[in-house]
PDB file of C-alpha atoms in Angstrom:
ATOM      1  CA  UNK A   1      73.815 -65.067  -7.182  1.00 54.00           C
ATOM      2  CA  UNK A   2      75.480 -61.759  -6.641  1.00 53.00           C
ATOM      3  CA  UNK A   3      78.530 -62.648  -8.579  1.00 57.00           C
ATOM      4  CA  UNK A   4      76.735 -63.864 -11.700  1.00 56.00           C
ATOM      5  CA  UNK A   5      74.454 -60.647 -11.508  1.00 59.00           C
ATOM      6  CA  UNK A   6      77.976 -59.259 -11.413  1.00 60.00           C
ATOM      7  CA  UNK A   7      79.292 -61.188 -14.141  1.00 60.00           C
ATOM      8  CA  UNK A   8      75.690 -60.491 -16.629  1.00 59.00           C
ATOM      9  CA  UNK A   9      76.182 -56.906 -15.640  1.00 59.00           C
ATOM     10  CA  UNK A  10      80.332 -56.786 -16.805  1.00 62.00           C
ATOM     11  CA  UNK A  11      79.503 -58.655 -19.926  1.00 58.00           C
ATOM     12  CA  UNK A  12      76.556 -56.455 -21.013  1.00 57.00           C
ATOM     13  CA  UNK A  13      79.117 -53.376 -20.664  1.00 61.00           C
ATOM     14  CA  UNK A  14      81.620 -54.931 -22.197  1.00 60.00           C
ATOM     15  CA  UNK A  15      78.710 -55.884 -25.223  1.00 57.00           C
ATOM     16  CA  UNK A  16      77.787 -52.411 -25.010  1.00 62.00           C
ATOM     17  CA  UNK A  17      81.063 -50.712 -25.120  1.00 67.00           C
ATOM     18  CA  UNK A  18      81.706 -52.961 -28.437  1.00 60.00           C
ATOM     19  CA  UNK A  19      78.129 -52.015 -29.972  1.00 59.00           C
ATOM     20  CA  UNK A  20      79.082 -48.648 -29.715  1.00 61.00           C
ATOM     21  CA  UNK A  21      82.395 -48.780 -31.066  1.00 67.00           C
ATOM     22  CA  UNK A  22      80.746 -50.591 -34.014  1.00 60.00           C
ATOM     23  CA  UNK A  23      78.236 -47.961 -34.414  1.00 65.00           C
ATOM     24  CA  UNK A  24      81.390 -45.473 -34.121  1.00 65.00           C
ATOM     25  CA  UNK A  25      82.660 -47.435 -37.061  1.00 63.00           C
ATOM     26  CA  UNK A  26      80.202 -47.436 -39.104  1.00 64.00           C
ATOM     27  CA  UNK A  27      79.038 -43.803 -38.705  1.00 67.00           C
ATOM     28  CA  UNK A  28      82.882 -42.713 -39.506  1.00 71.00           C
ATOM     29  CA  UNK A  29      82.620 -45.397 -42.720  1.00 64.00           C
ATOM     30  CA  UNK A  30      79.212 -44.064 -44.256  1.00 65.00           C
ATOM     31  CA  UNK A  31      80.665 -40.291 -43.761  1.00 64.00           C
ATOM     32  CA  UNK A  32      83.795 -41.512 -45.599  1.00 63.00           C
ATOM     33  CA  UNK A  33      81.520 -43.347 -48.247  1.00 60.00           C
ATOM     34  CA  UNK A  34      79.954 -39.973 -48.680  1.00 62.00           C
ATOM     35  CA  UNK A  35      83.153 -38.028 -49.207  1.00 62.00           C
ATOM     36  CA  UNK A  36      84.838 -40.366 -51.140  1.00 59.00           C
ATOM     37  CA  UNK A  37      81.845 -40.489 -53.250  1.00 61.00           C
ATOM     38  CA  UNK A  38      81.849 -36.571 -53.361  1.00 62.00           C
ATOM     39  CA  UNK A  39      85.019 -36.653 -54.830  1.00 58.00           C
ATOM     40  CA  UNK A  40      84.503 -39.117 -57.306  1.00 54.00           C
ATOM     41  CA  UNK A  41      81.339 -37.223 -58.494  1.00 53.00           C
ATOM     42  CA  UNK A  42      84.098 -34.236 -58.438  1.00 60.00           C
ATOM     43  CA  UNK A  43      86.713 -35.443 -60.279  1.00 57.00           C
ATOM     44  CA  UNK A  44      84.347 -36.940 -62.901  1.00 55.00           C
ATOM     45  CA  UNK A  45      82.936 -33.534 -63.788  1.00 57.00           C
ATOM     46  CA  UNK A  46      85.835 -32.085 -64.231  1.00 61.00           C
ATOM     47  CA  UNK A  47      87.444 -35.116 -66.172  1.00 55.00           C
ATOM     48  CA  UNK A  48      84.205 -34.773 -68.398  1.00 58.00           C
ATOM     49  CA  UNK A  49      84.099 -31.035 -68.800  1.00 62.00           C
ATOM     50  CA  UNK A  50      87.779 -31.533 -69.698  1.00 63.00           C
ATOM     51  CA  UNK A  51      87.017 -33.538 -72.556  1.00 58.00           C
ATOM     52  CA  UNK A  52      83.590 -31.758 -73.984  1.00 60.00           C
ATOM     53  CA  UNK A  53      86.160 -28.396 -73.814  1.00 62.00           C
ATOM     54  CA  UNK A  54      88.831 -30.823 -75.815  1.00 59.00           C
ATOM     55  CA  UNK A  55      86.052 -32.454 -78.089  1.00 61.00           C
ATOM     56  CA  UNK A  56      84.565 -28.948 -78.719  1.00 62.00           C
ATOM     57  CA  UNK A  57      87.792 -27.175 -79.765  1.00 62.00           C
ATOM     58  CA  UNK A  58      88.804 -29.912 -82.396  1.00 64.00           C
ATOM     59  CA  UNK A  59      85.243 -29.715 -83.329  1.00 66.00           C
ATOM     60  CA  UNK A  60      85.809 -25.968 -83.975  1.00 65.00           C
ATOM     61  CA  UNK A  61      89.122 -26.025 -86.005  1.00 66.00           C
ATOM     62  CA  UNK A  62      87.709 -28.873 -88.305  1.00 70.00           C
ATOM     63  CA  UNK A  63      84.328 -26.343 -88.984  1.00 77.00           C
ATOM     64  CA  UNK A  64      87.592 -23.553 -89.566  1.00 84.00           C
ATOM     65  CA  UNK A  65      88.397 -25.896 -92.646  1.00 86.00           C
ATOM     66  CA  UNK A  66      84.759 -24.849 -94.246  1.00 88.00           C
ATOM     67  CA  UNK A  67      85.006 -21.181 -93.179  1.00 91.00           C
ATOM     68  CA  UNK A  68      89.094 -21.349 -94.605  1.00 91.00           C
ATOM     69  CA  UNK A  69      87.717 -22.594 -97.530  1.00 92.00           C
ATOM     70  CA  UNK A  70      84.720 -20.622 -97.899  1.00 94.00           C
ATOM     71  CA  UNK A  71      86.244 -17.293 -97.258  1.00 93.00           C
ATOM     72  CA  UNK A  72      89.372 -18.004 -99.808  1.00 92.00           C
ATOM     73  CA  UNK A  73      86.268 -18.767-102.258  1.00 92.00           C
ATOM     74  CA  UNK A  74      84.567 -15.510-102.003  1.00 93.00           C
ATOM     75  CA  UNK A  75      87.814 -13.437-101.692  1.00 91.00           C
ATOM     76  CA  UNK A  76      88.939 -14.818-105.085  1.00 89.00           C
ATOM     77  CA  UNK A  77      84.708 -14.216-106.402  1.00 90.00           C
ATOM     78  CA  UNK A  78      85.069 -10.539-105.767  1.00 88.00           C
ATOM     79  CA  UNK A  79      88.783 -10.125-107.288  1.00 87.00           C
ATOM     80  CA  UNK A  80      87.066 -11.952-110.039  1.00 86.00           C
ATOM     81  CA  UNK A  81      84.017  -9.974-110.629  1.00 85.00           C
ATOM     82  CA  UNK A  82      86.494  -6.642-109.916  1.00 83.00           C
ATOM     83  CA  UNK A  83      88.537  -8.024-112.807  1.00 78.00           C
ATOM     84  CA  UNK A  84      86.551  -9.221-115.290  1.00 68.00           C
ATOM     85  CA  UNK A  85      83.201  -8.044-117.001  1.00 64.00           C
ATOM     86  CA  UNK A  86      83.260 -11.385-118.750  1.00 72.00           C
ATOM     87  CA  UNK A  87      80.733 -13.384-116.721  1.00 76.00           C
ATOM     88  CA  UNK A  88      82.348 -16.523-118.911  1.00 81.00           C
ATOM     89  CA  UNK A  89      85.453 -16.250-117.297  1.00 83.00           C
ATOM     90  CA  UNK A  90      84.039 -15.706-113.634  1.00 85.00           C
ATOM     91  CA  UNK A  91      81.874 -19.052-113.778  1.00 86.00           C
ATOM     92  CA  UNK A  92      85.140 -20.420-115.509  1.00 88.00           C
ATOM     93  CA  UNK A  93      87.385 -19.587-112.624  1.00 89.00           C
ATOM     94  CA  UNK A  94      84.234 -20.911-110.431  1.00 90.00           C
ATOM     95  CA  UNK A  95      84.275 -24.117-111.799  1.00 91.00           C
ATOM     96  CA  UNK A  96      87.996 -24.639-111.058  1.00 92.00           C
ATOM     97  CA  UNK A  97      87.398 -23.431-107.807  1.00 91.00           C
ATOM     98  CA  UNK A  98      85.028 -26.227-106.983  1.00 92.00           C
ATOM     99  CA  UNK A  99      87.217 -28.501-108.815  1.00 91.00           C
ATOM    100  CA  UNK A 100      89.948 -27.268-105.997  1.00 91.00           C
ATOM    101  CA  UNK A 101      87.297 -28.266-102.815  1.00 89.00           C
ATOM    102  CA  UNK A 102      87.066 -31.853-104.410  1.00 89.00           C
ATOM    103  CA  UNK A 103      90.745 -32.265-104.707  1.00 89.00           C
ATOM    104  CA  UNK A 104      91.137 -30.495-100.777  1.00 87.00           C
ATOM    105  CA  UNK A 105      87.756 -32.720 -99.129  1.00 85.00           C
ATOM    106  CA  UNK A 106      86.990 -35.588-101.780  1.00 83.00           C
ATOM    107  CA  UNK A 107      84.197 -35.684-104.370  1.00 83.00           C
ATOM    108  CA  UNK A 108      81.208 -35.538-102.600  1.00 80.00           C
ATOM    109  CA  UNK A 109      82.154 -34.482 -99.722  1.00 84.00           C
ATOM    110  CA  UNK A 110      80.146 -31.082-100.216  1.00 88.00           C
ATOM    111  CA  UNK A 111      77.618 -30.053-102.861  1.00 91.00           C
ATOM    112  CA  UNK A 112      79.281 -26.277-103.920  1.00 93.00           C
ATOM    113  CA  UNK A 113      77.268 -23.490-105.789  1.00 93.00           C
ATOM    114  CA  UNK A 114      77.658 -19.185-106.210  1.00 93.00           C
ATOM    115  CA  UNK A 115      74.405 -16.976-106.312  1.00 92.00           C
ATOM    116  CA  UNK A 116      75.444 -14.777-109.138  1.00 89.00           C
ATOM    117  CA  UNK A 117      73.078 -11.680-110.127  1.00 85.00           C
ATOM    118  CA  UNK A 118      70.348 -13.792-108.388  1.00 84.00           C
ATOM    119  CA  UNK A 119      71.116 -16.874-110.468  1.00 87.00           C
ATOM    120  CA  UNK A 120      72.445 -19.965-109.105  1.00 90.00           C
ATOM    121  CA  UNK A 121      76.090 -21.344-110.783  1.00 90.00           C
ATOM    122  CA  UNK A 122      76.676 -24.928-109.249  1.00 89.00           C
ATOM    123  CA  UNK A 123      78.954 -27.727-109.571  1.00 88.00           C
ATOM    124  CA  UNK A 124      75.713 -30.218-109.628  1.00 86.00           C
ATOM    125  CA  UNK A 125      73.316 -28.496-111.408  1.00 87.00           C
ATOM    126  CA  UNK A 126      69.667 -29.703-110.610  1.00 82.00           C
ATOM    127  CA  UNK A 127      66.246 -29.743-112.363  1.00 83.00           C
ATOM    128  CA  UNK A 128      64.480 -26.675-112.234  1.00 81.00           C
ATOM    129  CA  UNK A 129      67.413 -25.093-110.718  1.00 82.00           C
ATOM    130  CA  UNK A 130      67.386 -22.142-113.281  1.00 83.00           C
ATOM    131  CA  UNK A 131      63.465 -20.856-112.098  1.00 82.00           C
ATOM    132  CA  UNK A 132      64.543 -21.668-108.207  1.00 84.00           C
ATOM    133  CA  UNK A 133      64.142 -18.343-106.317  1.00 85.00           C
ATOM    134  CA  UNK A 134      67.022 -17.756-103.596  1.00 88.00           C
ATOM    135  CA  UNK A 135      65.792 -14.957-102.590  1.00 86.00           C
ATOM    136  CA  UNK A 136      63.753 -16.630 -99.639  1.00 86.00           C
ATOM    137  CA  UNK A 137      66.315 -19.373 -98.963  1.00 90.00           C
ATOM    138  CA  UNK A 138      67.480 -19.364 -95.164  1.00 91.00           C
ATOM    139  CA  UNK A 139      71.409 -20.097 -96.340  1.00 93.00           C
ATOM    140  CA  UNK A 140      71.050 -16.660 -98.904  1.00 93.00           C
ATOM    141  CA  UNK A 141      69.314 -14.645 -96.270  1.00 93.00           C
ATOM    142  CA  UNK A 142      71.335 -15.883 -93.417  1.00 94.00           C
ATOM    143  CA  UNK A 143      74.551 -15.148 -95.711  1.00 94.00           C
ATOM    144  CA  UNK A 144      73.249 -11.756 -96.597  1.00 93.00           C
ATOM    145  CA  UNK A 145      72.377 -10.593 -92.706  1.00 93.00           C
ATOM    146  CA  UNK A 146      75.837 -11.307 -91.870  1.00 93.00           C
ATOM    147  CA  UNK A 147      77.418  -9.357 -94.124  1.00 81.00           C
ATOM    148  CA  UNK A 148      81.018 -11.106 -94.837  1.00 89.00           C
ATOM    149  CA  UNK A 149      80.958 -13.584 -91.834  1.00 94.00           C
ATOM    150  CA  UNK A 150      80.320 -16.964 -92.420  1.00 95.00           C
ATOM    151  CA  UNK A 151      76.960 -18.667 -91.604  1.00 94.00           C
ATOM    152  CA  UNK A 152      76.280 -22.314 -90.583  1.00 93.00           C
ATOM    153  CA  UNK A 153      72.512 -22.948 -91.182  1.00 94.00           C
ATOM    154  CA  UNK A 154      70.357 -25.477 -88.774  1.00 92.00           C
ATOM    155  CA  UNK A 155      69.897 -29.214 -90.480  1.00 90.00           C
ATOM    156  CA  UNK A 156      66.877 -28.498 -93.017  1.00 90.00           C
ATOM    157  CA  UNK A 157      65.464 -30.336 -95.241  1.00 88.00           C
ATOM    158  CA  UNK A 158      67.288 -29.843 -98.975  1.00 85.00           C
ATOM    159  CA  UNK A 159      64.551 -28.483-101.290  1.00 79.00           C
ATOM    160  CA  UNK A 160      65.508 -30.607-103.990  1.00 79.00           C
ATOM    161  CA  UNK A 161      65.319 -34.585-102.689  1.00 81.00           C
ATOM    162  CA  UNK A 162      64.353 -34.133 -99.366  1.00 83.00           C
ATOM    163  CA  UNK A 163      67.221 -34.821 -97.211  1.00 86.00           C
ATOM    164  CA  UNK A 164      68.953 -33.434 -94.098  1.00 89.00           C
ATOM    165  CA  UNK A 165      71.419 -30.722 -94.916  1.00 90.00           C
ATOM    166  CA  UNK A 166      73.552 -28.194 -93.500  1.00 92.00           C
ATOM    167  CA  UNK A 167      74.501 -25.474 -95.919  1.00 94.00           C
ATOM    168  CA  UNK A 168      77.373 -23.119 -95.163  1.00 94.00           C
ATOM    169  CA  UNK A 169      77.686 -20.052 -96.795  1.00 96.00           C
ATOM    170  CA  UNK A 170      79.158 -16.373 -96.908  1.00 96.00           C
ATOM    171  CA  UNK A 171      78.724 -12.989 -98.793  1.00 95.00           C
ATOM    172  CA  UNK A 172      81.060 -11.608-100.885  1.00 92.00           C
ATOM    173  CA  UNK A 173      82.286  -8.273 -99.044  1.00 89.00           C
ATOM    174  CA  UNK A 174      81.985  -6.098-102.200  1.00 87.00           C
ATOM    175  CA  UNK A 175      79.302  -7.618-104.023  1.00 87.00           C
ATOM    176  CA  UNK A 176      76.230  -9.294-103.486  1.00 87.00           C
ATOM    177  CA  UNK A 177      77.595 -12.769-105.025  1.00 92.00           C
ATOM    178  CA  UNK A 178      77.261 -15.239-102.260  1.00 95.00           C
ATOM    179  CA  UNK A 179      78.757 -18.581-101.957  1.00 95.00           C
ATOM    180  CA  UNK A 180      77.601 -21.475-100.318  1.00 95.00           C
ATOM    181  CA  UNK A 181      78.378 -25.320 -99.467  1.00 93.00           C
ATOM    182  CA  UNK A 182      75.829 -27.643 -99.211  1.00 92.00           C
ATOM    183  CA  UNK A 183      76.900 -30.740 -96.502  1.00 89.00           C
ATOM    184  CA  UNK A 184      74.557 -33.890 -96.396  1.00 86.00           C
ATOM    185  CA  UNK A 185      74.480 -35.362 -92.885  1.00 81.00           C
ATOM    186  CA  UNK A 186      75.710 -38.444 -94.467  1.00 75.00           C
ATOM    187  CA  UNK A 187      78.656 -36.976 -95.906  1.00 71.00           C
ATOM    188  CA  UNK A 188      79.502 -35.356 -92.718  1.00 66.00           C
ATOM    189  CA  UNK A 189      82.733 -36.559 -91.363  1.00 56.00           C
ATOM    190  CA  UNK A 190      85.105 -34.292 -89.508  1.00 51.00           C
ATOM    191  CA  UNK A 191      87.155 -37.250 -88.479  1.00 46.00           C
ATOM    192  CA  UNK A 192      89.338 -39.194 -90.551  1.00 43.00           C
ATOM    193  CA  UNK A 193      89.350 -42.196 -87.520  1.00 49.00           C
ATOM    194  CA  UNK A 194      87.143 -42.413 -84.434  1.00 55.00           C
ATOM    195  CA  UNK A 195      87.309 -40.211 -81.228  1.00 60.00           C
ATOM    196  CA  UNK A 196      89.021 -41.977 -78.562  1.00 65.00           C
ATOM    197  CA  UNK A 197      86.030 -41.855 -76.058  1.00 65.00           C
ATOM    198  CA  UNK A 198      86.438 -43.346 -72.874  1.00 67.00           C
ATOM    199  CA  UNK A 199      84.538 -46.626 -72.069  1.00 70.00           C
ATOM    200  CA  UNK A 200      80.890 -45.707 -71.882  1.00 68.00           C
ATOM    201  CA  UNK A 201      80.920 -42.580 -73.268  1.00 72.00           C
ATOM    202  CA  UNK A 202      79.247 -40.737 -75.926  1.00 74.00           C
ATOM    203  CA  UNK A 203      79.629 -37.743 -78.395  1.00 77.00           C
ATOM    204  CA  UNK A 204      77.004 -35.480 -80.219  1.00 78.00           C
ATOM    205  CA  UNK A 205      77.534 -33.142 -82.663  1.00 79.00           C
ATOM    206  CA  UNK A 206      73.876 -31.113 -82.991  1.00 80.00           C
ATOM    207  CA  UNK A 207      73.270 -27.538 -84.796  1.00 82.00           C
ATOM    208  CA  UNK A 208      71.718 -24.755 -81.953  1.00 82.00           C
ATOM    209  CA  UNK A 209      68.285 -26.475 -82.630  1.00 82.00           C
ATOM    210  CA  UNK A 210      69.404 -29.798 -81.040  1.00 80.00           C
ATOM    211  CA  UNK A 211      69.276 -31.655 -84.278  1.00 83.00           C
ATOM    212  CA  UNK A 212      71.869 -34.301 -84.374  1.00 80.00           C
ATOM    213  CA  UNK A 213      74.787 -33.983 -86.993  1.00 81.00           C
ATOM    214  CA  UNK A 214      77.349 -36.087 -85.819  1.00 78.00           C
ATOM    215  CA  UNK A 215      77.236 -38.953 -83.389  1.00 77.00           C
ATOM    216  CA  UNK A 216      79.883 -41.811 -81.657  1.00 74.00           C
ATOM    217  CA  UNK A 217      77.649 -43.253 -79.106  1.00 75.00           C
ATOM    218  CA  UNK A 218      77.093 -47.221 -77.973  1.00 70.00           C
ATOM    219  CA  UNK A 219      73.759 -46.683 -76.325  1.00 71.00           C
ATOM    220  CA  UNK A 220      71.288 -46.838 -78.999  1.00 71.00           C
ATOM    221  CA  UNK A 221      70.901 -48.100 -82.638  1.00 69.00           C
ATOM    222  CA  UNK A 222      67.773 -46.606 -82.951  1.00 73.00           C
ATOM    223  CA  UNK A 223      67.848 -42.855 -84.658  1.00 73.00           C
ATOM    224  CA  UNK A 224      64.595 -41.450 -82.847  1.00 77.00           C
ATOM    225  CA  UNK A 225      65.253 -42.657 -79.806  1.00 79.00           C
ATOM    226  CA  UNK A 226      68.558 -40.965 -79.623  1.00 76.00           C
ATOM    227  CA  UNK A 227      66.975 -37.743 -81.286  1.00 77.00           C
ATOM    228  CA  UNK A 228      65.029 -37.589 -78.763  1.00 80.00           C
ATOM    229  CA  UNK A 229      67.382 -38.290 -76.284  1.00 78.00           C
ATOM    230  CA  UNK A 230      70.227 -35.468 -77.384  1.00 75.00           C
ATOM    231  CA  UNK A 231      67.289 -33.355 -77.420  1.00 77.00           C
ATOM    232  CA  UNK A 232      66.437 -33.710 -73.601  1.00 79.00           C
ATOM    233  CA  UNK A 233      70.045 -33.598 -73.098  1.00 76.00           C
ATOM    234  CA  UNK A 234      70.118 -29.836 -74.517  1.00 74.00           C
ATOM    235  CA  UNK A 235      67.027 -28.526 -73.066  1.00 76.00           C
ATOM    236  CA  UNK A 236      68.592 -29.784 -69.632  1.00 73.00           C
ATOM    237  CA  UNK A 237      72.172 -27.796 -70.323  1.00 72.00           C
ATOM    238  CA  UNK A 238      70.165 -24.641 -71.537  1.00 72.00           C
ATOM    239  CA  UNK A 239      67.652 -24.950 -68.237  1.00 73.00           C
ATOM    240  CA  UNK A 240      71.083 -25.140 -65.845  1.00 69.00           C
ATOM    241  CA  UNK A 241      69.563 -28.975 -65.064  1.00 66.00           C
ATOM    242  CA  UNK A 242      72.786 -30.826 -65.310  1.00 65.00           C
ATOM    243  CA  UNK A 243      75.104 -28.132 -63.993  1.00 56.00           C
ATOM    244  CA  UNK A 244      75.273 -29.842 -60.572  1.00 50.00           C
ATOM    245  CA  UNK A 245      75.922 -33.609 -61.747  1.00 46.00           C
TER     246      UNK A 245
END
């Protein structure tokens, strides 16, 4: 009797000592998990931050090609209007001009006009375009607040069929002409191929609003939802929501 009690007693401490070795294990394992996972979480940030600051700056030298383009424009405007009294030969040298941003970005690619002595000169003239008042247009007082610099406007809605547009535009620095590029969000391609996005991931291109320009994303076909989405997604960056993920 005493040597089984014996024997019960050796192999319940022997049981013991191995249940808490286990337990040892798995405590040391979970804390592990939990580092390892840290890191992971870590070093995915910063990949991802990496690429948003990569993504960002090619973003911003393609936008340099409108304000390049833009600023050589209304450079050559004020020469012009220095130049000549002839208002002829400034629209003349304004039509080659926008003949020149056709042959640089393809036909199409942006909708070009000049505000001159409050009238509009434009490579696509429109109905009614002679009586249209700029003098309330966001693009013409955005261009005329900055004084020289060039202006991006917020996607609006274009006054003449209704469809999403970004107009970019600058002031001439010794004259009140102002110049001005009118980009359709369906003409808006700053890349000649695809991004080279990493499996899952997505890119958005939005104006300070949160309106979407530009996208390269595989998680929805459906243009409200992702609105919508890229929306929440902003007001989360500007609240400091996601600067911990």
């Amino acid at each position: 009797m005493k040597a089984a009690s014996r024997r019960r007693k050796r192999i319940f401490r022997h049981v013991r000592t191995n249940l808490l070795i286990l337990l040892a294990f798995l405590v040391i394992g979970v804390a592990c998990y939990h580092v390892l996972r840290i890191d992971l979480l870590k070093n995915a940030k910063t990949l991802g931050t990496s690429l948003a600051k990569s993504y960002a700056a090619e973003e911003r030298n393609n936008l340099t090609v409108y304000e390049t383009l833009i600023t050589f424009g209304t450079e050559a405007i004020d020469w012009q209007l220095q130049e000549e009294s002839d208002s002829e030969a400034v629209q003349l040298w304004i039509s080659m001009y926008f003949q020149m941003l056709y042959d640089v970005l393809g036909v199409g690619t942006v909708d070009p006009y000049a505000v001159l002595n409050g009238k509009i000169f434009a490579s696509n003239p429109w109905e009614g375009m002679e009586d249209y008042d700029v003098s309330d247009a966001v693009w013409y007082l955005g261009a005329l607040a900055a004084d020289g610099n060039v202006i991006f406007t917020n996607v609006y809605a274009d006054g003449v069929n209704g469809a999403p547009v970004i107009t970019v535009a600058q002031k001439c620095r010794n004259s009140d002409a102002v110049l001005a590029f009118d980009i359709f969000l369906e003409d808006f391609q700053l890349h000649s191929n695809m991004l080279d996005l990493p499996e899952g991931a997505s890119f958005y291109l939005c104006d300070t609003e949160g309106n979407l320009i530009y996208l390269q994303t595989t998680v929805s076909d459906d243009q409200d939802e992702l609105d919508a989405y890229v929306k929440k997604l902003q007001s989360q960056i500007q609240v400091g929501e996601l600067g911990n993920l």
